[in-house]
mmCIF file of C-alpha atoms in Angstrom:
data_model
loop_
_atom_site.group_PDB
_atom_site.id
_atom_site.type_symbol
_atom_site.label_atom_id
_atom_site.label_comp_id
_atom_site.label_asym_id
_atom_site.label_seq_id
_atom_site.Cartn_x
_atom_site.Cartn_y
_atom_site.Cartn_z
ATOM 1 C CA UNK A 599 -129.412 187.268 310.197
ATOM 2 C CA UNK A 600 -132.713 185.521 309.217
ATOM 3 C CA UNK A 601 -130.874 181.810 309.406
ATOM 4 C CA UNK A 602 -131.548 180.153 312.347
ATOM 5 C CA UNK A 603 -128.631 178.680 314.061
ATOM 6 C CA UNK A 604 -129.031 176.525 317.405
ATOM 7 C CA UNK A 605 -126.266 174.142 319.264
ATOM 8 C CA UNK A 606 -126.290 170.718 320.343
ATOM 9 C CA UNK A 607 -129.341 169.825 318.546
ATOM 10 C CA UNK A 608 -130.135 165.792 318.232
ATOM 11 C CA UNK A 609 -129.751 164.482 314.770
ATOM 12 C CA UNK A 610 -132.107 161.622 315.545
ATOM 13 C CA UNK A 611 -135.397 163.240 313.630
ATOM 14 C CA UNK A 612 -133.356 163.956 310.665
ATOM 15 C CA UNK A 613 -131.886 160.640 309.501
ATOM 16 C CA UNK A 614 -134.115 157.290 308.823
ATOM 17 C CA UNK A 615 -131.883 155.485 310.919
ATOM 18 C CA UNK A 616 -133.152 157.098 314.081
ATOM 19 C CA UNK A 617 -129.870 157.316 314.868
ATOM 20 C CA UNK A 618 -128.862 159.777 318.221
ATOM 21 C CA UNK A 619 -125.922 161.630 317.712
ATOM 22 C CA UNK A 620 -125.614 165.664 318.242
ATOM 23 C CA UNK A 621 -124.795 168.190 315.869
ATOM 24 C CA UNK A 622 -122.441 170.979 317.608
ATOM 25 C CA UNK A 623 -124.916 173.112 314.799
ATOM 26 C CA UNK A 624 -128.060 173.165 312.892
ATOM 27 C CA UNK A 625 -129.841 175.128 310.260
ATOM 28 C CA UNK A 626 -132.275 174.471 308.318
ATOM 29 C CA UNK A 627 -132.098 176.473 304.673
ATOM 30 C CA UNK A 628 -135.292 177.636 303.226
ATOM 31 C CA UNK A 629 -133.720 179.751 300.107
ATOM 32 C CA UNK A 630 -130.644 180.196 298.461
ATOM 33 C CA UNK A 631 -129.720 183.113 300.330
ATOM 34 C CA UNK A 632 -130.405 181.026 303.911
ATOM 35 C CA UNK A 633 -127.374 178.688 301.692
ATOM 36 C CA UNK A 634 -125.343 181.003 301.191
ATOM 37 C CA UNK A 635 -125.587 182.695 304.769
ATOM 38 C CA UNK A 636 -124.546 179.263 306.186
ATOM 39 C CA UNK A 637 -121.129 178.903 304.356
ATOM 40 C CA UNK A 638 -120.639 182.241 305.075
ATOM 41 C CA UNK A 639 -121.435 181.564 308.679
ATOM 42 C CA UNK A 640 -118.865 178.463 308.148
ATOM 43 C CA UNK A 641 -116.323 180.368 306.852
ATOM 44 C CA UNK A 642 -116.330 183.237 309.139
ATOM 45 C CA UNK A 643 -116.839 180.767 312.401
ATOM 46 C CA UNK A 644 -114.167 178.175 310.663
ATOM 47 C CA UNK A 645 -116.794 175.456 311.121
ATOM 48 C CA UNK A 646 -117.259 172.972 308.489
ATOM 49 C CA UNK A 647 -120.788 173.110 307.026
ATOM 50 C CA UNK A 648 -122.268 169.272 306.134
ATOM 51 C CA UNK A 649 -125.419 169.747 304.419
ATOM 52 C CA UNK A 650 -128.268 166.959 304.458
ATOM 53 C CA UNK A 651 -131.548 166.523 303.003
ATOM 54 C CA UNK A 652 -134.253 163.584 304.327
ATOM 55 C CA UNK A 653 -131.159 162.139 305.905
ATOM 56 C CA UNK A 654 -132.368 158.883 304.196
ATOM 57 C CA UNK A 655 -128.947 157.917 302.540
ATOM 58 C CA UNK A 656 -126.805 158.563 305.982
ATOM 59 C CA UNK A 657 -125.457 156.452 308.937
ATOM 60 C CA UNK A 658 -124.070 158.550 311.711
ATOM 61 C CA UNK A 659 -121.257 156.793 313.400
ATOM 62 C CA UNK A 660 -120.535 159.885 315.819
ATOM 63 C CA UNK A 661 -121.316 163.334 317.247
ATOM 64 C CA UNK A 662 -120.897 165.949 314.122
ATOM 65 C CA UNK A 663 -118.618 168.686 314.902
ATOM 66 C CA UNK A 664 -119.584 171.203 312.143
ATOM 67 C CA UNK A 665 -123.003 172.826 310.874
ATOM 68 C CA UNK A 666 -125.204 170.647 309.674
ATOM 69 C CA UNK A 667 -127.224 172.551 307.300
ATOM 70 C CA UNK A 668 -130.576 170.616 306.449
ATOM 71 C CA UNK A 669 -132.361 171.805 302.797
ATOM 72 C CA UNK A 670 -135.523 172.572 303.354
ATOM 73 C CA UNK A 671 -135.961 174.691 300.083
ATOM 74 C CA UNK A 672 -139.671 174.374 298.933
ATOM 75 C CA UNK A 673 -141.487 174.923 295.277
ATOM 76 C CA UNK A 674 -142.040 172.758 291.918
ATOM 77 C CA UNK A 675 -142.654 174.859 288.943
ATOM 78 C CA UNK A 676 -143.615 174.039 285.223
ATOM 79 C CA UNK A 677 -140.276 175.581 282.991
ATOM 80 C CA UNK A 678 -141.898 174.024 279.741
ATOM 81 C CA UNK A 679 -145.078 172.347 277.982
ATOM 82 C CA UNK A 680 -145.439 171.705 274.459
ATOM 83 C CA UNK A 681 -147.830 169.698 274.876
ATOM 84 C CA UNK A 682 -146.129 166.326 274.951
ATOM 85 C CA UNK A 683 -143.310 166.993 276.956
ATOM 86 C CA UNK A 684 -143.241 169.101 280.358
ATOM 87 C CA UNK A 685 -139.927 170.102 281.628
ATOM 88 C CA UNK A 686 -140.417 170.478 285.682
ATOM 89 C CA UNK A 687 -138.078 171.863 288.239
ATOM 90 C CA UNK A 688 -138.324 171.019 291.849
ATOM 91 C CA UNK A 689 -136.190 172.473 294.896
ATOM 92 C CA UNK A 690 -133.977 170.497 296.615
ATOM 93 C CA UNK A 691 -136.032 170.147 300.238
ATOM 94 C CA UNK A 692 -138.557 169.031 298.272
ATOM 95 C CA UNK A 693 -139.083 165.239 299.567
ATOM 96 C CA UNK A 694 -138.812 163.255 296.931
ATOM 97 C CA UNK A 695 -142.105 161.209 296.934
ATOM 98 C CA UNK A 696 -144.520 163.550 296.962
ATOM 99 C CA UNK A 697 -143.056 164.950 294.255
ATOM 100 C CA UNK A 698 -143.611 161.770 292.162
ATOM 101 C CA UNK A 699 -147.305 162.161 293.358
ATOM 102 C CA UNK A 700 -147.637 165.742 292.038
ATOM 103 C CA UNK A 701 -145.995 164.945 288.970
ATOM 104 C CA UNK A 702 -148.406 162.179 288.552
ATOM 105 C CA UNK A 703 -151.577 163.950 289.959
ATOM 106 C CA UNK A 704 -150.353 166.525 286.728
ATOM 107 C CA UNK A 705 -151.368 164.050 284.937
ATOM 108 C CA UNK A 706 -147.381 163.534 283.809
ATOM 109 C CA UNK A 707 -145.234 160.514 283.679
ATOM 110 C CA UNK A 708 -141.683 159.124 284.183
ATOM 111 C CA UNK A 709 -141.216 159.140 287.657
ATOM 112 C CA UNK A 710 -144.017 156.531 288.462
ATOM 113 C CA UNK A 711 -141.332 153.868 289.241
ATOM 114 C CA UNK A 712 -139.209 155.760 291.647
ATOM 115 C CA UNK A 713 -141.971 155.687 293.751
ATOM 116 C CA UNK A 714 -141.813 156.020 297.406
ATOM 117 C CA UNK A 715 -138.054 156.097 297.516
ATOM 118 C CA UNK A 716 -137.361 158.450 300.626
ATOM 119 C CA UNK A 717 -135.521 161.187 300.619
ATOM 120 C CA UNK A 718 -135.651 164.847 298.813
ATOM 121 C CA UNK A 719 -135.846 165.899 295.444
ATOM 122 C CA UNK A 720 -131.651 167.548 295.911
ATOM 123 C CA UNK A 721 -130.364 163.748 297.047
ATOM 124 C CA UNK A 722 -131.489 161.861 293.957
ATOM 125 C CA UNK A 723 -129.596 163.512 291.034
ATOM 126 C CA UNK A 724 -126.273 162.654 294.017
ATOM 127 C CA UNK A 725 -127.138 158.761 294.236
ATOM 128 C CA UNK A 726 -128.812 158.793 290.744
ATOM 129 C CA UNK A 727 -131.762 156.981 292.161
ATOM 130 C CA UNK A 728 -132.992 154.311 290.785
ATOM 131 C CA UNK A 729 -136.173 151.621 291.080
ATOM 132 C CA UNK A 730 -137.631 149.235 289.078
ATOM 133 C CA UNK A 731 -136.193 149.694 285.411
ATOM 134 C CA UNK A 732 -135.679 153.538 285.697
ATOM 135 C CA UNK A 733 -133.197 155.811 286.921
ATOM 136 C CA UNK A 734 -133.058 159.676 287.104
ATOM 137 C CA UNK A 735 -130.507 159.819 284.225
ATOM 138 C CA UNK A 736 -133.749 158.727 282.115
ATOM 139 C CA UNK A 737 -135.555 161.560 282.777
ATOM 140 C CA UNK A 738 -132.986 164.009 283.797
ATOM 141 C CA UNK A 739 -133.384 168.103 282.294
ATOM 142 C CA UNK A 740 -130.864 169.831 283.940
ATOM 143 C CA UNK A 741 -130.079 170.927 287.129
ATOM 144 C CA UNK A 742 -128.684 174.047 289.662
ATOM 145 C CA UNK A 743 -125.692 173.556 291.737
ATOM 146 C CA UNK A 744 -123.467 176.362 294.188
ATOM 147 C CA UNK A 745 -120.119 175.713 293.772
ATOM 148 C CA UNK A 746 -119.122 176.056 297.312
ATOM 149 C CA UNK A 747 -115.284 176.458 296.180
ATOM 150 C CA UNK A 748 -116.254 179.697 293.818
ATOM 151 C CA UNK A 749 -119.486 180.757 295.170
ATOM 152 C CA UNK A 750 -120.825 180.640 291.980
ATOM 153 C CA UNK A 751 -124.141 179.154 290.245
ATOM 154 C CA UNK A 752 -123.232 176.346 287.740
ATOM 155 C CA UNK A 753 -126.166 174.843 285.348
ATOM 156 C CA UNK A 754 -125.395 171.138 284.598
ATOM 157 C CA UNK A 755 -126.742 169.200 281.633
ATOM 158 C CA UNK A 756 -126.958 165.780 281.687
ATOM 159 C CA UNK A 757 -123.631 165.131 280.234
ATOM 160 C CA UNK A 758 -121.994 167.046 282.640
ATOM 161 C CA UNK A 759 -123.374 165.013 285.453
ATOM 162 C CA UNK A 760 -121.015 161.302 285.203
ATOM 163 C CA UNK A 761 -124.398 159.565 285.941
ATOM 164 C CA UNK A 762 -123.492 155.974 286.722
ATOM 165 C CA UNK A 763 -125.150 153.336 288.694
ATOM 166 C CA UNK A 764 -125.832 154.534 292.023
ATOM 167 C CA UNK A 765 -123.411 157.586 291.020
ATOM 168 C CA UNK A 766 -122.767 160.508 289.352
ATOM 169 C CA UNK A 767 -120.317 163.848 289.414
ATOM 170 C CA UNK A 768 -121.489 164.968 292.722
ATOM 171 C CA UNK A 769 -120.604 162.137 294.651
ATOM 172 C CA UNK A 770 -117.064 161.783 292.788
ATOM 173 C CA UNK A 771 -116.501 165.688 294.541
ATOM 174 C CA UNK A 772 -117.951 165.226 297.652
ATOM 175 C CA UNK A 773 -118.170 168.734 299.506
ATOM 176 C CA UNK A 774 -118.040 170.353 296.526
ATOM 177 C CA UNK A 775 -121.161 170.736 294.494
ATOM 178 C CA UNK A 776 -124.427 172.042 296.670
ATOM 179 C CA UNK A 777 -127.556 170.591 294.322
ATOM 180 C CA UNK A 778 -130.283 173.931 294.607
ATOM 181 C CA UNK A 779 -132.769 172.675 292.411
ATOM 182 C CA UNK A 780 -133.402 169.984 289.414
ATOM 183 C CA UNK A 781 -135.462 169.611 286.188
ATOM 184 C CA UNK A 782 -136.933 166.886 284.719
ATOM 185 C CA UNK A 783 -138.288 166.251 281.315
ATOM 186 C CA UNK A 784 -141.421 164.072 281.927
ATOM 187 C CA UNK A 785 -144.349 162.796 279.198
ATOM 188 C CA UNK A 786 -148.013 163.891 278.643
ATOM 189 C CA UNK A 787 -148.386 160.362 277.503
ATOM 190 C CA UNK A 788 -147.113 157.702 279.529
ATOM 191 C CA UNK A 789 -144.383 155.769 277.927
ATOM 192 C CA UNK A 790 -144.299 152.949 280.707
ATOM 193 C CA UNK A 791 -141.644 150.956 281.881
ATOM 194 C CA UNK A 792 -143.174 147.485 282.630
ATOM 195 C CA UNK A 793 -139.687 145.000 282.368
ATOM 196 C CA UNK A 794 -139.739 144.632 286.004
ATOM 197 C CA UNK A 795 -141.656 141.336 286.763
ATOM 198 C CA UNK A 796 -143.208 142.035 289.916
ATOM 199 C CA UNK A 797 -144.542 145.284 288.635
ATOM 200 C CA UNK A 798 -146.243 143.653 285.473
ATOM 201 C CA UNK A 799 -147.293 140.132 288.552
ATOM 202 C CA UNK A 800 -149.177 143.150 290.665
ATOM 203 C CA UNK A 801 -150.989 144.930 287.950
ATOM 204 C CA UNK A 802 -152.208 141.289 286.474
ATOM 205 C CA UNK A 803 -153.304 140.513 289.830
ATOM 206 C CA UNK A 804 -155.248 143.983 290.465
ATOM 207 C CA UNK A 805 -156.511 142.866 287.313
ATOM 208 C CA UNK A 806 -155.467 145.982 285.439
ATOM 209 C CA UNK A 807 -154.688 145.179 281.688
ATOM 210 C CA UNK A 808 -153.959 148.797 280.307
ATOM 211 C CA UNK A 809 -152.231 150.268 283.483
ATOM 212 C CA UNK A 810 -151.979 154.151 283.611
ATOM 213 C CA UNK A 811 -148.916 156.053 285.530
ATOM 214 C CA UNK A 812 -150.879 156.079 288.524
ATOM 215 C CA UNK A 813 -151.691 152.338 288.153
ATOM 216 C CA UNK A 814 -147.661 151.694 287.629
ATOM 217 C CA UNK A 815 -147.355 153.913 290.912
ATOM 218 C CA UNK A 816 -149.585 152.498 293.363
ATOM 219 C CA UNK A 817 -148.748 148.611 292.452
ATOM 220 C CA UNK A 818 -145.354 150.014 292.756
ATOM 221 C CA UNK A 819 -145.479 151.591 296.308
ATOM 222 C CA UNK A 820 -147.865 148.576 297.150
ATOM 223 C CA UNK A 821 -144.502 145.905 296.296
ATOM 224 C CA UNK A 822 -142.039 148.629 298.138
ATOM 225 C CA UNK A 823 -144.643 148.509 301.131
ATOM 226 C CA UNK A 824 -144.680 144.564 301.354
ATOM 227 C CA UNK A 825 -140.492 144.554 301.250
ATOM 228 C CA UNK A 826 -139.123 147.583 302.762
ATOM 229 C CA UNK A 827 -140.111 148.681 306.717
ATOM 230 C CA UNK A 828 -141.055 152.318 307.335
ATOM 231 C CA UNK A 829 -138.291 154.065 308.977
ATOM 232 C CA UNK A 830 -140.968 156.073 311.007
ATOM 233 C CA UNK A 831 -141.585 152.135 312.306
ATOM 234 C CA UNK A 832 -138.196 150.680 312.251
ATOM 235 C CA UNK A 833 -135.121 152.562 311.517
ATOM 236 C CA UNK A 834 -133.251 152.246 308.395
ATOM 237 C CA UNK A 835 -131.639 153.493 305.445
ATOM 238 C CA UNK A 836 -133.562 151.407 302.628
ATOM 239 C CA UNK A 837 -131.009 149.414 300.482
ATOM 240 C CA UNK A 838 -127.719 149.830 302.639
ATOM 241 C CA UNK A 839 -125.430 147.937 299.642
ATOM 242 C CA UNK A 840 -125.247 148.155 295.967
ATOM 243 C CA UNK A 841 -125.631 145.419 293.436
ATOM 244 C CA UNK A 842 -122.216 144.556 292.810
ATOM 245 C CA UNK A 843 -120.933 144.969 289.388
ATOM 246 C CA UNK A 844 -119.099 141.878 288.324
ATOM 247 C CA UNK A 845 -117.082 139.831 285.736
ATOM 248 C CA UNK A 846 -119.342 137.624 283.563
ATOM 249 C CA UNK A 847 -116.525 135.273 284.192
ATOM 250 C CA UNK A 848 -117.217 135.059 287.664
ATOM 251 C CA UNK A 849 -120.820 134.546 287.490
ATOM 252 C CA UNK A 850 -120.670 131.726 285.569
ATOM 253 C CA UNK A 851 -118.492 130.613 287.618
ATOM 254 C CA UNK A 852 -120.515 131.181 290.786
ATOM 255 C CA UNK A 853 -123.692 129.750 288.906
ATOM 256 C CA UNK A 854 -121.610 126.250 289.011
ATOM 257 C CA UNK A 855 -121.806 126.215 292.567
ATOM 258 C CA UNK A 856 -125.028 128.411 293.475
ATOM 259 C CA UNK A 857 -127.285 127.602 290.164
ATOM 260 C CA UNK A 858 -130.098 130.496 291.678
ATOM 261 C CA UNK A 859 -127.806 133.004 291.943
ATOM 262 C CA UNK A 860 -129.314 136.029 290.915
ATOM 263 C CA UNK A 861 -127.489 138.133 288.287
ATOM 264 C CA UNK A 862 -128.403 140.458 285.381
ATOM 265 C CA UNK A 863 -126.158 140.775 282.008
ATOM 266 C CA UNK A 864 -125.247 144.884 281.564
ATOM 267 C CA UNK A 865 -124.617 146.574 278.303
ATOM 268 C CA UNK A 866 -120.737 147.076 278.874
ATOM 269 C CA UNK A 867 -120.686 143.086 279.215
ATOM 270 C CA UNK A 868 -120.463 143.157 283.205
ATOM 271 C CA UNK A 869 -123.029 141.024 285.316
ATOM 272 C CA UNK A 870 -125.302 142.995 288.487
ATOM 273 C CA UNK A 871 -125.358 140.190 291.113
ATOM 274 C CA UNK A 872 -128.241 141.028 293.424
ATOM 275 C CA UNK A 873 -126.614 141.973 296.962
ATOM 276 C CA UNK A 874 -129.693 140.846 298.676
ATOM 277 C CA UNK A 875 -129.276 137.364 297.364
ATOM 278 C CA UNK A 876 -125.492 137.026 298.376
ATOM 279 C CA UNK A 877 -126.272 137.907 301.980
ATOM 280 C CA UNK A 878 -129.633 136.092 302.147
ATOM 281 C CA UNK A 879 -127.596 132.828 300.904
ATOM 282 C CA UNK A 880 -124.646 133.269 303.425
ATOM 283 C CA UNK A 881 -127.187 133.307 306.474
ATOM 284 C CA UNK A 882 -127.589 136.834 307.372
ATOM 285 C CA UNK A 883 -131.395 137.836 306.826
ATOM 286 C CA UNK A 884 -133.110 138.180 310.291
ATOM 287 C CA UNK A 885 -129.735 138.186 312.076
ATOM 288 C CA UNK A 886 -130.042 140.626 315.016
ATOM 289 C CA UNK A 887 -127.093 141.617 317.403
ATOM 290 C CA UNK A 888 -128.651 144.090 320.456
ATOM 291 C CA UNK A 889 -130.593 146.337 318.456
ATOM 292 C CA UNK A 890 -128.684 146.640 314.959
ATOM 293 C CA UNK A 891 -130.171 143.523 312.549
ATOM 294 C CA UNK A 892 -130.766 142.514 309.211
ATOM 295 C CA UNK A 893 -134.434 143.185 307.831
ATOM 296 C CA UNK A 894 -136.276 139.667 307.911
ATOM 297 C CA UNK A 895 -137.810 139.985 304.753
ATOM 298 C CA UNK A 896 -135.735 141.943 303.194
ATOM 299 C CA UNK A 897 -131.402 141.086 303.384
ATOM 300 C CA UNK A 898 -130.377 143.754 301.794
ATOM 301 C CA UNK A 899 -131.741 146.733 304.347
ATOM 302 C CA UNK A 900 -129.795 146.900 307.594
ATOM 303 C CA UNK A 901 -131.834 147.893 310.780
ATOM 304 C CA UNK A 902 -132.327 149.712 313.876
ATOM 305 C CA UNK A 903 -134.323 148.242 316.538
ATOM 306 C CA UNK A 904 -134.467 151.272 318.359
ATOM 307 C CA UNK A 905 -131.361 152.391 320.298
ATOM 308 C CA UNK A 906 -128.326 151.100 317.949
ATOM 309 C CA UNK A 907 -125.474 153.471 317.710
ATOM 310 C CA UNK A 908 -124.453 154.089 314.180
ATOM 311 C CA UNK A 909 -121.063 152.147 315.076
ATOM 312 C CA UNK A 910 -122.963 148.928 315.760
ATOM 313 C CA UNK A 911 -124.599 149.038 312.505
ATOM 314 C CA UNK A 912 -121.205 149.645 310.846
ATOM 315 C CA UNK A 913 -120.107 147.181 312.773
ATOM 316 C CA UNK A 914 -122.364 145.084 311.420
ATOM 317 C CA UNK A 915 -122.578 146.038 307.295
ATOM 318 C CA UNK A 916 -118.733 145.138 308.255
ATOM 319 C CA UNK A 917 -119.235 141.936 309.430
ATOM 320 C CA UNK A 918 -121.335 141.353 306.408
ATOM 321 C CA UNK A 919 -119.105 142.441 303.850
ATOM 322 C CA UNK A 920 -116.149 140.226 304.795
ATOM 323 C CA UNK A 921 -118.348 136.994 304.886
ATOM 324 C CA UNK A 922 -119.549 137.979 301.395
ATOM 325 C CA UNK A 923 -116.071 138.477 300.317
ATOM 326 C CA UNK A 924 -114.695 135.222 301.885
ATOM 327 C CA UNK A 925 -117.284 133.282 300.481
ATOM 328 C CA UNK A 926 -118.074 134.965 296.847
ATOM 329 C CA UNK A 927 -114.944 136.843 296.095
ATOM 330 C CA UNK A 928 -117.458 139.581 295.560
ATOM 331 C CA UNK A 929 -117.241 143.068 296.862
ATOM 332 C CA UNK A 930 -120.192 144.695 298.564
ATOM 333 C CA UNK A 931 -120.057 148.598 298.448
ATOM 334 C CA UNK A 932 -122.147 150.533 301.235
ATOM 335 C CA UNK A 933 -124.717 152.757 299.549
ATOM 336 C CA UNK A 934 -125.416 155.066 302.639
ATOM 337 C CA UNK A 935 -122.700 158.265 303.238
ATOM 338 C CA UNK A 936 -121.061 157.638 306.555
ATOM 339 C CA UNK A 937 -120.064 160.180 308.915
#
């Protein structure tokens, strides 16, 4: 059996909360067939397999009683090049951001504003990523799934895949779908997406009139840097709630009492109200209980100050959500999976 298996292995190097909890198995998968031997391991043992990637997206709330099987599949290959459009495919244990650099250092562009989002290359197609204007659905090709029910290979297009804000197919059947690898259609000439006003603010500062990719990238990862901690500094899982989606009724209504709320009209007619704004507003930025907090500069990313348990930080997202619910009427939805 080439796949490694070892017991009671700490989970706290593979999730970006830091948070210590033990899995009763581990793996790591470095090609299909190390995927397929774990299932097959999980079947024969009768041990649930949970697979992870970065472990970005992930609060751990207790010890894992299964096989955690971490993707660390490796290799980006060219599928395609006419010359103006490259179609790419990347394994899933690719991580995610130096993937945008190679795409970029290619001299290729569409995934400049996802930029320094953490995680692996498998995860984004799950949460449909997106940053500053751009989502993967934009520049989605295609991707490889195991269909851990059937054991077979299914191809999925980009119709197939429900994208949605912060969503798509393989989140609606969790436990189902096991992402392989995923293609991307990306440009030989940058088609840039500037809409974002802090993007265009930074480039005008660096004094950069006719930005490149790269430009878009670095004054991207540069904004990212000045808002978000480094969960290799202090633990968390990036934006821990979505933007709720919300009546247009109910923003106006809102704006009559909070005239700076933050909100952004959608094309089904829906408002985005920006989470960070609801829970800056009802007090909770820089709010720290024993060692599970709210970033200071940023409200919408939840922290560990080193030894929180995953409970306290559910605990607190909790906590948060029912203020923001009592006081808005508004819904917050936890972006992280919780186990």
């Amino acid at each position: 059996m080439s796949l490694q298996v070892r017991s009671q292995v700490s989970l706290k190097p593979f999730n970006s909360f830091g948070v210590d909890v033990q899995a009763r198995l581990f793996a790591e998968a470095h090609s299909d067939a190390d995927v397929r031997e774990a299932l097959a391991y999980g079947q024969a043992y009768d041990v649930p397999v949970l697979v992870i990637g970065g472990g970005s997206n992930l609060l751990l709330t207790a010890d894992i009683e299964s096989l955690v099987l971490r993707m660390a599949t490796r290799g980006i290959r060219v599928l395609s090049d006419d010359g103006s459009k490259v179609v790419i495919e990347a394994e899933a244990g690719e991580p995610w951001h130096p993937f945008v650099q190679h795409t970029l250092a290619q001299g290729l562009s569409g995934l400049e504003n996802l930029s320094l989002i953490p995680g692996t290359v498998g995860a984004a197609p799950m949460q449909n990523i997106g940053a500053y204007g751009v989502e993967i659905k934009d520049v989605f090709a295609g991707l490889t799934a195991l269909d851990r029910h059937s054991g077979e290979l299914r191809d999925f297009s980009l119709e197939e895949c429900n994208f949605a804000y912060r969503d798509s197919l393989f989140k609606q059947e969790p436990g189902r779908w096991l992402i392989l690898r995923v293609r991307f259609t990306l440009n030989r000439v940058a088609h840039l997406h500037l809409e974002y006003g802090p993007v265009r603010q930074r480039l005008t500062e660096q004094g950069i009139e006719h930005p490149t990719a790269t430009d878009v990238s670095r004054a991207i990862c540069s904004i990212r840097n000045e808002k978000l901690p480094d969960p290799a500094v202090l633990g968390n899982a990036g934006s821990f709630f979505k933007n709720p989606l919300v009546p247009a009724a109910l923003v106006a209504q809102l704006k009559g009492e909070y005239p700076d709320l933050v909100a952004y009209a959608q094309p089904d007619g829906q408002m985005k109200i920006a989470a960070g704004w609801l829970i800056e507003r009802a007090g909770w930025k820089g709010f720290r209980e024993a060692d599970a907090g709210v970033h200071k500069l940023q409200a919408l990313v939840l922290v560990n100050y080193g030894n929180a348990s995953g409970l306290q930080l559910l605990d607190l997202a909790q906590r948060i959500q029912k203020d923001i619910s009592e006081r808005f009427h508004v819904d917050l939805e936890m972006e992280p999976n919780r186990y």
